[in-house]
Tab-separated table of C-alpha atoms in Angstrom:
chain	number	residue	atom	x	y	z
A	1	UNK	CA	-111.398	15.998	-32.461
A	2	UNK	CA	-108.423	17.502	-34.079
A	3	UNK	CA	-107.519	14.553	-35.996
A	4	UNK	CA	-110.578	14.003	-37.208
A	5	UNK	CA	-110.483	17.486	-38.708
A	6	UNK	CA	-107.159	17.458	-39.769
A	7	UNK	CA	-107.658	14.114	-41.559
A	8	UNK	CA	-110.870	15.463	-43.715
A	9	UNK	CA	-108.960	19.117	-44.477
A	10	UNK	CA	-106.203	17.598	-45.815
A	11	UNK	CA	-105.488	15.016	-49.301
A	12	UNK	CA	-104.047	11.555	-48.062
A	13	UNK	CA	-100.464	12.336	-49.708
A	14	UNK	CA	-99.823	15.642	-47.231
A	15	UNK	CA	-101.563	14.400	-43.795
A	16	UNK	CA	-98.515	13.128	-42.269
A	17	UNK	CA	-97.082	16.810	-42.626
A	18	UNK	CA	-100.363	18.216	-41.466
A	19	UNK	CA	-100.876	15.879	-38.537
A	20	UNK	CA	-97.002	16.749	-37.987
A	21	UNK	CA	-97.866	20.431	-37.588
A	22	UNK	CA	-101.045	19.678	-34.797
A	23	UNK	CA	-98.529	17.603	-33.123
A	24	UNK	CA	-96.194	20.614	-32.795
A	25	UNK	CA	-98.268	22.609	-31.218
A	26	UNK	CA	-99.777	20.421	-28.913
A	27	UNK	CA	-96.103	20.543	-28.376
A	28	UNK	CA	-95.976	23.679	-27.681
A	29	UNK	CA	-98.903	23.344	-25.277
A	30	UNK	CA	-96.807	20.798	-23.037
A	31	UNK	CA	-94.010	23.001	-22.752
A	32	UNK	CA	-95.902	26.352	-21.560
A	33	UNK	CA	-98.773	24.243	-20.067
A	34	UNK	CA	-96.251	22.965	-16.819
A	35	UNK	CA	-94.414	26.503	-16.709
A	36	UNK	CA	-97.938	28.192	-16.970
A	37	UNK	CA	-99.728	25.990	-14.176
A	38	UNK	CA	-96.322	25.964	-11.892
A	39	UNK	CA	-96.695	30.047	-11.794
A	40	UNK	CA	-100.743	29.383	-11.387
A	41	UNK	CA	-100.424	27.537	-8.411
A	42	UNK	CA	-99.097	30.382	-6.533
A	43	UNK	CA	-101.858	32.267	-6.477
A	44	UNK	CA	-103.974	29.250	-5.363
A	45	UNK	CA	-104.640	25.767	-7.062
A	46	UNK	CA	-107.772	26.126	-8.044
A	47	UNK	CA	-107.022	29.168	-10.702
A	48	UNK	CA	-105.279	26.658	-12.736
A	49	UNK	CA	-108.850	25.168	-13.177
A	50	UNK	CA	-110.484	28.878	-13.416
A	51	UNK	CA	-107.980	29.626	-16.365
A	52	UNK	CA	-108.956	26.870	-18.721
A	53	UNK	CA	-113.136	28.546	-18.549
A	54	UNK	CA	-112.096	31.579	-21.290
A	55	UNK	CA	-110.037	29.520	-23.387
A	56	UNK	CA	-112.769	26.731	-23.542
A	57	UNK	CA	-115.412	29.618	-24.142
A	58	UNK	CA	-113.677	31.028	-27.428
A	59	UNK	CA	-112.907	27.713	-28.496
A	60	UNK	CA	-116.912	26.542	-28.415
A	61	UNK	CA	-117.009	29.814	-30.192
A	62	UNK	CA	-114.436	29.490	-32.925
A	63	UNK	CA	-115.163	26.181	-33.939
A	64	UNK	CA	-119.018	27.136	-34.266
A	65	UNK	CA	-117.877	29.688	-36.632
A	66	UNK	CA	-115.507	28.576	-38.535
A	67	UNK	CA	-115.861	24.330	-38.472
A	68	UNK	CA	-117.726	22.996	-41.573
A	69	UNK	CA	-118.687	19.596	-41.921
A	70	UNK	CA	-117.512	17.383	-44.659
A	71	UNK	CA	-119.748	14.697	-44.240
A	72	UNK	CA	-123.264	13.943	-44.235
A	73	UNK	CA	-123.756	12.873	-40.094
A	74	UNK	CA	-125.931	10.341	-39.432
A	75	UNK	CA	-129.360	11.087	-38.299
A	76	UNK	CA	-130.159	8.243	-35.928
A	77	UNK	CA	-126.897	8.934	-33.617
A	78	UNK	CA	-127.057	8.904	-30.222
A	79	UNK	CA	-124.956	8.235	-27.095
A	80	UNK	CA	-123.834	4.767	-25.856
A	81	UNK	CA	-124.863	5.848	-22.187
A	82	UNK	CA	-125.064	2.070	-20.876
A	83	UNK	CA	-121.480	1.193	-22.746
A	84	UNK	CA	-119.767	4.828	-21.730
A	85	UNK	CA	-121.074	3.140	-18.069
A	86	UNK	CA	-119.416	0.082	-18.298
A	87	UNK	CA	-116.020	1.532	-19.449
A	88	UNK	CA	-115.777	4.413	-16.856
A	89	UNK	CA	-116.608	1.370	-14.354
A	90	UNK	CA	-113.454	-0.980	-15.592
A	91	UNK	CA	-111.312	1.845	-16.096
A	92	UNK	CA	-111.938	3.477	-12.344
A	93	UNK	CA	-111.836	-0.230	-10.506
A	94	UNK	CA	-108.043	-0.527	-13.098
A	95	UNK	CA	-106.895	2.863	-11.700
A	96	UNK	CA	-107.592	2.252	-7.915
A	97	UNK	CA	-106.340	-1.168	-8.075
A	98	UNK	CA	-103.341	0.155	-9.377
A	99	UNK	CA	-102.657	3.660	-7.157
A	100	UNK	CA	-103.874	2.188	-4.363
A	101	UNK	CA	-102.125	-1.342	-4.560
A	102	UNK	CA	-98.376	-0.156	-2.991
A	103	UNK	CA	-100.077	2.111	-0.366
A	104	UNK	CA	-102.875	-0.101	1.160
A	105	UNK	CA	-101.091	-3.781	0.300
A	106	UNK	CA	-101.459	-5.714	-3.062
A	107	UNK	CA	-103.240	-8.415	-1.459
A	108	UNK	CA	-106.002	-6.339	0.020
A	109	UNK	CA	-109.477	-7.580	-1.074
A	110	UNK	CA	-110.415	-4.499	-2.570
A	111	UNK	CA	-107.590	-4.487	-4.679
A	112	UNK	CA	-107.769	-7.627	-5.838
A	113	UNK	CA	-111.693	-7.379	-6.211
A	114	UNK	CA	-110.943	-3.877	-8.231
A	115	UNK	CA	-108.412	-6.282	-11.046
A	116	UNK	CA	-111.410	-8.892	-11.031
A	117	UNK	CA	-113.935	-5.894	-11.307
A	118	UNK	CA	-111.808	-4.702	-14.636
A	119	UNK	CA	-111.431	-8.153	-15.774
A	120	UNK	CA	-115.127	-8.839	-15.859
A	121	UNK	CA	-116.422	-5.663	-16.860
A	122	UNK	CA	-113.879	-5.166	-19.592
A	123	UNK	CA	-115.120	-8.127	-22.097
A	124	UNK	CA	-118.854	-7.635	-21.548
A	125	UNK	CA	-118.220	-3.773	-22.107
A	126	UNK	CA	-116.411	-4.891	-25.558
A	127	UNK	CA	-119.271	-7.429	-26.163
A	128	UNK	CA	-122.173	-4.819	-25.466
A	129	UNK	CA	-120.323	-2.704	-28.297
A	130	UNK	CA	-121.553	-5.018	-31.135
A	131	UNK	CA	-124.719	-4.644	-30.226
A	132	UNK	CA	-125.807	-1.058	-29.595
A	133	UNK	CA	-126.418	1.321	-32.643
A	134	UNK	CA	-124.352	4.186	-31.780
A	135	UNK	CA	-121.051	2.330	-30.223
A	136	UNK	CA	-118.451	3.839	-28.546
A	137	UNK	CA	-116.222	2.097	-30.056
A	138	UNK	CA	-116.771	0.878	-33.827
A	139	UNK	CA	-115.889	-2.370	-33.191
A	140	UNK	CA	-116.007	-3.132	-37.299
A	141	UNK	CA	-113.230	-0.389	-37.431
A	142	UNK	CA	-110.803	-3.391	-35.754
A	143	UNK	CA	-111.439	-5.818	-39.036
A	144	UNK	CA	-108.253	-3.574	-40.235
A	145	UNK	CA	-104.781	-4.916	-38.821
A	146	UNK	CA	-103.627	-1.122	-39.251
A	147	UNK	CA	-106.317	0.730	-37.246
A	148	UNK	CA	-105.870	-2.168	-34.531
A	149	UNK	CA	-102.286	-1.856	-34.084
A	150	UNK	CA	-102.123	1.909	-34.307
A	151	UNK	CA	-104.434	2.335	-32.002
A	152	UNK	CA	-102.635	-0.807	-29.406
A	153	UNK	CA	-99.243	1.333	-30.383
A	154	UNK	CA	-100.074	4.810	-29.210
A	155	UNK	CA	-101.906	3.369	-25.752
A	156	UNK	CA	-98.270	1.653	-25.151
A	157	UNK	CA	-96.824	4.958	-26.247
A	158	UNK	CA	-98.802	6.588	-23.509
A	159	UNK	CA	-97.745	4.226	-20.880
A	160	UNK	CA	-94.666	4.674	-21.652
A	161	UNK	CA	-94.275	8.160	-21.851
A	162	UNK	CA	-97.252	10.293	-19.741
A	163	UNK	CA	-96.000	8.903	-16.387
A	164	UNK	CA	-92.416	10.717	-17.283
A	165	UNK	CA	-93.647	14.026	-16.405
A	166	UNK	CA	-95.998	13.335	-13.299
A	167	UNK	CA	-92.506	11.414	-11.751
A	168	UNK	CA	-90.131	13.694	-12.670
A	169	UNK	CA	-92.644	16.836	-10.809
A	170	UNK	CA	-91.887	14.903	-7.757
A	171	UNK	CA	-88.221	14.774	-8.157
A	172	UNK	CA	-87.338	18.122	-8.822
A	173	UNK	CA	-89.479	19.397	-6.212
A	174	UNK	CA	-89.049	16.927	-4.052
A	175	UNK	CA	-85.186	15.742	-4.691
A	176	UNK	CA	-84.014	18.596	-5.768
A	177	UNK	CA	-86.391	21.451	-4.162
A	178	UNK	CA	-87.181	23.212	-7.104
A	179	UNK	CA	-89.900	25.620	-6.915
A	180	UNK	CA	-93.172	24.403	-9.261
A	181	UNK	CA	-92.148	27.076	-11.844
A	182	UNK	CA	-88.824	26.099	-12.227
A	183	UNK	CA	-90.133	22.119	-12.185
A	184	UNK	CA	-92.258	22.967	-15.161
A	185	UNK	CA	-89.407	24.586	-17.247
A	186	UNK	CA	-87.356	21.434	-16.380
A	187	UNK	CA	-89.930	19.396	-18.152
A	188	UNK	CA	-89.491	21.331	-21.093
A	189	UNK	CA	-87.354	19.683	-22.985
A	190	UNK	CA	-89.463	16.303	-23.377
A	191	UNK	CA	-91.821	18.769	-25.176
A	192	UNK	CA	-89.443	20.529	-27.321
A	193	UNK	CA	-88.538	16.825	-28.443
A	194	UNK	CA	-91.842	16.115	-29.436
A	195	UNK	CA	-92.284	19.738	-30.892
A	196	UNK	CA	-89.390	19.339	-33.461
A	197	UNK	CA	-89.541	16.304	-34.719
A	198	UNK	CA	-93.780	15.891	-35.374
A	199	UNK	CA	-93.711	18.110	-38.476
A	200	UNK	CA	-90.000	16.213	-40.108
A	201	UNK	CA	-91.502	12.493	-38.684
A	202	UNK	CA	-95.037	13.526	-40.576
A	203	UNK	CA	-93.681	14.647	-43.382
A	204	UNK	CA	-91.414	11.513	-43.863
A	205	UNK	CA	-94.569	9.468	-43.315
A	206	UNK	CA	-96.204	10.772	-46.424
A	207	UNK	CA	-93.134	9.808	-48.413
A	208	UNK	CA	-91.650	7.149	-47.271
A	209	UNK	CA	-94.729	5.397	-45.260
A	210	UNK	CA	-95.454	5.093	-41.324
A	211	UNK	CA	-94.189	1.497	-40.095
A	212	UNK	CA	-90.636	2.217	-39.938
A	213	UNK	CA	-90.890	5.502	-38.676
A	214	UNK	CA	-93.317	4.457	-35.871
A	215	UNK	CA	-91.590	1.793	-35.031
A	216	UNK	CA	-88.105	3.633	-34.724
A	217	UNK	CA	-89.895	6.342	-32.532
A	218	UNK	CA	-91.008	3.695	-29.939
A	219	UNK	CA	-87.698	2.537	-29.780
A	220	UNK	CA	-86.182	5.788	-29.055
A	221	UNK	CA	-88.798	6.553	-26.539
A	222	UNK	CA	-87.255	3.101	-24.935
A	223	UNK	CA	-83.861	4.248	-24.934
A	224	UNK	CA	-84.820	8.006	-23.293
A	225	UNK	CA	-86.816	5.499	-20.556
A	226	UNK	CA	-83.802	3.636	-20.323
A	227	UNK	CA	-81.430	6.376	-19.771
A	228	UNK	CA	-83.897	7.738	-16.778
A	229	UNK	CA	-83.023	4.627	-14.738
A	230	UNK	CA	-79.972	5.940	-13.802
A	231	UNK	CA	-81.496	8.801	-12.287
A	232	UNK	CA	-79.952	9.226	-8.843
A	233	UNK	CA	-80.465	12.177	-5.986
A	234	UNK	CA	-77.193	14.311	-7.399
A	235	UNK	CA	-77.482	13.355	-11.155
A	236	UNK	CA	-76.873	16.241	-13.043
A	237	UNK	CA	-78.944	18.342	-14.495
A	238	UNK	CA	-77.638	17.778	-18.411
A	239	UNK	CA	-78.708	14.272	-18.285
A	240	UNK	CA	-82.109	14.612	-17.010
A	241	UNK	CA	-82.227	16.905	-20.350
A	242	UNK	CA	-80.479	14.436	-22.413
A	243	UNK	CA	-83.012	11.696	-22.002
A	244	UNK	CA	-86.185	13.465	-21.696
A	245	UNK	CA	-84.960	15.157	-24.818
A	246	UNK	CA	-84.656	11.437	-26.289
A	247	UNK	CA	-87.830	10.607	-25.164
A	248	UNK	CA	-89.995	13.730	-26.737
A	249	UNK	CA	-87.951	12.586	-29.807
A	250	UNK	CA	-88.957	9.345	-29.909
A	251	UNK	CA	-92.703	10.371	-28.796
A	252	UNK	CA	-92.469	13.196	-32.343
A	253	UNK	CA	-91.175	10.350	-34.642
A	254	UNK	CA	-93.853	7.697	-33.385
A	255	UNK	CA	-97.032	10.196	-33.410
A	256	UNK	CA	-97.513	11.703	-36.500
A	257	UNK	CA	-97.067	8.807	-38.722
A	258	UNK	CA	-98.527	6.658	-35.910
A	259	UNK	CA	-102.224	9.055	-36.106
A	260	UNK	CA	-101.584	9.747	-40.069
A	261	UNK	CA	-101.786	5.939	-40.765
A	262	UNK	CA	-103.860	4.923	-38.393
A	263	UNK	CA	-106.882	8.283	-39.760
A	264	UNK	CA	-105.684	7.381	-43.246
A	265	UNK	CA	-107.533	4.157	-43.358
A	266	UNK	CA	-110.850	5.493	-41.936
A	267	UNK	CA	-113.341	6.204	-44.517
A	268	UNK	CA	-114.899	9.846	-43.930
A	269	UNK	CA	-118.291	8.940	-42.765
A	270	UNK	CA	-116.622	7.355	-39.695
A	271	UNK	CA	-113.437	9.715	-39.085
A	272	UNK	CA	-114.785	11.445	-35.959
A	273	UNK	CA	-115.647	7.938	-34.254
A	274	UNK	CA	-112.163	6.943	-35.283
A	275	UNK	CA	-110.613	10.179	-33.955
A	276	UNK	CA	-112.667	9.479	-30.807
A	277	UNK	CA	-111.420	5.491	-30.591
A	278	UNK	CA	-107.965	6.892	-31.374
A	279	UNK	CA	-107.737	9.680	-28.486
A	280	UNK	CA	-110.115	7.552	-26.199
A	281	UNK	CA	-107.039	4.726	-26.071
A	282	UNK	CA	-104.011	7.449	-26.255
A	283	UNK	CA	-105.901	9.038	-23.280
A	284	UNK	CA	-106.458	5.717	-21.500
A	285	UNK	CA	-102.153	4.407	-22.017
A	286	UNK	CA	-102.012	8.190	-20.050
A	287	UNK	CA	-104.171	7.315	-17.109
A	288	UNK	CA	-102.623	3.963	-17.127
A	289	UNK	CA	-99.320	5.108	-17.194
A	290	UNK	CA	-99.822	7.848	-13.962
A	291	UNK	CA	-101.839	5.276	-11.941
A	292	UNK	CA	-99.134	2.213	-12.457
A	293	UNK	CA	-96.481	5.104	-11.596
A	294	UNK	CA	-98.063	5.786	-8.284
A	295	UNK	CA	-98.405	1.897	-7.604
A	296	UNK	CA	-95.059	1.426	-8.179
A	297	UNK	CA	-93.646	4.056	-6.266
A	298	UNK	CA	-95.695	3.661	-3.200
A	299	UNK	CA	-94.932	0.235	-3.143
A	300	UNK	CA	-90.739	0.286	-2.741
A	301	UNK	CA	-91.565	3.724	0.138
A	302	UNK	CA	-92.263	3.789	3.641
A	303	UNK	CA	-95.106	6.397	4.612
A	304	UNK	CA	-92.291	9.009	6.215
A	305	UNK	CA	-90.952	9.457	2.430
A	306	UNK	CA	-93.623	9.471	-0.079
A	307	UNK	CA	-95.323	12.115	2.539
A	308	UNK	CA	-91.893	14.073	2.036
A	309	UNK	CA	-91.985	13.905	-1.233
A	310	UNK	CA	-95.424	13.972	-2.669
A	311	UNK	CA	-95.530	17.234	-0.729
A	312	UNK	CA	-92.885	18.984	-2.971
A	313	UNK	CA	-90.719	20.039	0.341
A	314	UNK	CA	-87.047	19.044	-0.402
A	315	UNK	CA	-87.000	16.416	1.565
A	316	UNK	CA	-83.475	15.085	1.295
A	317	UNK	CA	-82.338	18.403	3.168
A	318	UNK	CA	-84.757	16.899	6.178
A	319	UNK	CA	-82.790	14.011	6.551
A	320	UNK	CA	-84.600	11.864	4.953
A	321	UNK	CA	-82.843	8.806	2.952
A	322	UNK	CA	-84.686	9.087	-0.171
A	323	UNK	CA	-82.922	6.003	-1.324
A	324	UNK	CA	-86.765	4.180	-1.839
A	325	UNK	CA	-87.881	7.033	-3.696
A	326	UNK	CA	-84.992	7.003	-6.613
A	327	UNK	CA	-85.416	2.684	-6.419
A	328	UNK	CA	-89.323	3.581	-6.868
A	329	UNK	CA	-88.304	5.712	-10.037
A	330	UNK	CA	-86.184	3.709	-11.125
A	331	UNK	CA	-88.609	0.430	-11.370
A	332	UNK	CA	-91.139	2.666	-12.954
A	333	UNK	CA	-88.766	4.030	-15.923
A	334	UNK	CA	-87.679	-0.065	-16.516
A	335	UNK	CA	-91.828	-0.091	-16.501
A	336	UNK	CA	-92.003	2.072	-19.135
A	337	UNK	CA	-89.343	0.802	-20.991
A	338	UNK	CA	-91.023	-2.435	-21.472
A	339	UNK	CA	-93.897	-0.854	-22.852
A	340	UNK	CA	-92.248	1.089	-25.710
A	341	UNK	CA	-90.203	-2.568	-27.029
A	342	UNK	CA	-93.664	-4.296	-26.535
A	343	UNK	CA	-94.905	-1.436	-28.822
A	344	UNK	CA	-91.774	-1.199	-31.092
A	345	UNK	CA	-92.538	-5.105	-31.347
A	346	UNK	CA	-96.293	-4.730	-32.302
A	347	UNK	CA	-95.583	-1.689	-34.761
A	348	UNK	CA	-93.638	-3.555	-36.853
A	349	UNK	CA	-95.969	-6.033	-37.267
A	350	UNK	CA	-98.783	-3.247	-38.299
A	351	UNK	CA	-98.755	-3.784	-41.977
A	352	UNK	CA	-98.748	-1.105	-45.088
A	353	UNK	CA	-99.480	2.384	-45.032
A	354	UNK	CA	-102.050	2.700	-46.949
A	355	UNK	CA	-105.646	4.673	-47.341
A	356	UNK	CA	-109.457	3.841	-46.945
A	357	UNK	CA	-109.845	4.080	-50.290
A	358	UNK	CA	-107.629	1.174	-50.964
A	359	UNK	CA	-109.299	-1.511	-48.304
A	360	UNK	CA	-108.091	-3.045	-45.351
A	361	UNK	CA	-105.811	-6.231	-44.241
A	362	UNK	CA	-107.638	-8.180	-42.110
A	363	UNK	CA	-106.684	-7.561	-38.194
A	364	UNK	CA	-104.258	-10.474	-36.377
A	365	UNK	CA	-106.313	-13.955	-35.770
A	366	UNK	CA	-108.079	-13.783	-32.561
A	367	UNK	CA	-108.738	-9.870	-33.565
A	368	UNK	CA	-111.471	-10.732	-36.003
A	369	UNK	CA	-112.258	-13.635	-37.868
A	370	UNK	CA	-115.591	-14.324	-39.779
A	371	UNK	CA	-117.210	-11.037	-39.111
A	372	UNK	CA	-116.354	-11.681	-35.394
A	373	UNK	CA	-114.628	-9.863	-33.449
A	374	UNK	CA	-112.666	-11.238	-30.022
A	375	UNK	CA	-115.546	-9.655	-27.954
A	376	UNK	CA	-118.547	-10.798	-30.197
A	377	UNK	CA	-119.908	-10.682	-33.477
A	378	UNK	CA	-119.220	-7.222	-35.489
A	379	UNK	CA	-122.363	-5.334	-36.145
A	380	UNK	CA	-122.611	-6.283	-39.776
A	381	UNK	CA	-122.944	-9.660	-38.585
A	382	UNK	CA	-125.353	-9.338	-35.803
A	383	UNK	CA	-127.523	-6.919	-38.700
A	384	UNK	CA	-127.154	-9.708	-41.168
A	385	UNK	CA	-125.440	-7.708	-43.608
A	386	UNK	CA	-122.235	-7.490	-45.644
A	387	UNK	CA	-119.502	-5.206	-43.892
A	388	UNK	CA	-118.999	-1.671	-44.306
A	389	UNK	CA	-117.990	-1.246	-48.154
A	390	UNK	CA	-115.916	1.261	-47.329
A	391	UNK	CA	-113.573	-0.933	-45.816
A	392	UNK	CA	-112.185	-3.992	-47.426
A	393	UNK	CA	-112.443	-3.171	-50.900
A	394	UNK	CA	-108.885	-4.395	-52.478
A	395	UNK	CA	-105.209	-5.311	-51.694
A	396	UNK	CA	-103.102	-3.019	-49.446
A	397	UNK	CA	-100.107	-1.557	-50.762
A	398	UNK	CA	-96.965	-2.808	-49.092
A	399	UNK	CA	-94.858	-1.133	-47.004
A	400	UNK	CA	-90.731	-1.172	-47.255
């Protein structure tokens, strides 16, 4: 994972900058990555799946030949095939629940049985983490109040933010009949956002610290949302720039502090599980944030629009009132909206930025407490043995 390599390349005082810089060019990859898969499709969908087999070959390649490991792994490492299981079960009875919810009725007893799937699977998945050598998730990794709201941050982030793109796809296509090359340039400029302001927002972090900064960024992010609710079928074409400019903005000031605090107080013999914990909940706030989108939307359409629209045919030129459709956007954007001041909220209440070298500050009550954690005892304490000594070691250094 990139963070993961970034973190152990680089010394603690420049890894905001550095994290900054992988940020930018992921960046870059969301603004050609639309534009590139938009001129793909017309030559059949399925070669924007071919086109991805090269790339992935040279990067197996590359990183054969020119990764080195900086620590020691651990010889008794396997995969957590029962707990991988249990997550991809919750998370797939969350998503259909939630896509599935506005078209088929919310009160349909697979729906409801797919939330009470999730609901049960969730906490004995978390549970069956503290006991199984090789976790997916290092549950221990949560005793620090950092780590746990970083990582709770950046899955709000992604709810927020992801579902931006897949919406707006079906409003220039289908609002405004734009072809799916000129859609993908249109989404541009929630990239660019993101692209600029990762390296300054990183670099800041390493002076100045990451709460602030993180914080800020999730409240910008809400303001960009905010500004989308206004969308209507003739808005012009500056604002829709405007805001997802503000919102790419928001996203580069929140993520590379956000990543560089929450790596920065993972000790090195546990950075790629962190990296993979970090991504693994960023990924999931993404899937959320596309599936509660769809839910949303289908719920405030009648059949005869989303049809229209989901098709990418301009359907407002068919005589269709596409009235539900810009309500249905609408209600998502205030969605998202919530999510970035509930993760403003919980940023500031992260605590210092700080290292792994200088220990951790115990995670909120009802996070941990007494070597437990909320899902079960941490694996020190089901082994009988003190707690990682690479965590916890002394006082955390306040942040302004």
């Amino acid at each position: 994972n990139s963070s993961a390599l970034v973190t152990d390349a680089f010394p603690r005082r420049e890894l905001g900058k550095a994290l900054g810089i992988n940020a930018m060019v992921v960046g870059a990859g969301l603004i050609l990555g639309p534009i590139l898969g938009g001129w793909l499709t017309g030559f059949g969908w399925r070669n924007v799946f071919w086109f991805n087999v090269p790339i992935g070959v040279v990067g197996i390649i590359a990183a054969w030949l020119i990764l080195v490991e900086q620590a020691r792994p651990q010889r008794h490492v396997g995969l957590d095939w029962a707990g991988s299981a249990l997550y991809l079960v919750a998370l797939l009875a969350l998503m259909t629940s939630l896509a599935f919810g506005g078209i088929y009725g919310w009160g349909t007893w697979w729906v409801i049985g797919g939330f009470v799937l999730f609901l049960v699977v969730l906490p004995f998945f978390l549970w069956l983490e503290t006991r199984v050598t090789s976790p997916l998730l290092d549950m221990s990794l949560f005793r620090d109040r950092l780590f746990t709201m970083g990582n709770l941050t950046g899955l709000l982030n992604g709810v927020a933010r992801n579902g931006v793109l897949f919406l707006l796809v079906f409003y220039f296509q289908g609002v405004k009949g734009d072809d799916p090359v000129t859609a993908g340039i249109l989404l541009a400029p929630l990239a660019v956002g993101l692209l600029v302001l990762s390296p300054i927002s990183g670099a800041l972090a390493d002076r100045y610290g990451s709460r602030l900064l993180a914080t800020v960024g999730m409240i910008i992010t809400g303001v960009g949302l905010a500004g989308l609710i206004t969308i209507d079928v003739d808005t012009p074409l500056w604002q829709l720039v405007l805001w997802q400019l503000i919102i790419g903005a928001g996203s580069g000031i929140f993520n590379s502090p956000n990543t560089s605090a929450v790596m920065g107080v993972v000790p090195p013999a546990k950075r790629g599980i962190g990296a993979g914990m970090r991504a693994m909940l960023t990924n999931t706030g993404f899937i959320i944030s596309i599936a509660l989108a769809i839910g949303l939307m289908t719920t405030a359409m009648d059949p005869q629009v989303m049809v229209a629209v989901f098709a990418g045919t301009q359907a407002g030129s068919s005589g269709i009132d596409l009235g539900p459709f810009i309500t249905a956007l609408r209600v998502a954007f205030a969605a998202g909206v919530v999510a970035s001041a509930v993760g403003a909220v919980i940023s500031a209440m992260r605590g210092g930025h700080r290292s792994w070298e200088e220990g951790s500050e115990p995670a909120p009550a009802g996070v941990v407490e007494g070597g437990t954690t909320a899902a079960g005892p941490s694996p020190a304490a089901v082994a009988g043995s003190a707690p990682d000594p690479a965590i916890g070691r002394a006082t955390a250094n306040q942040e302004p």
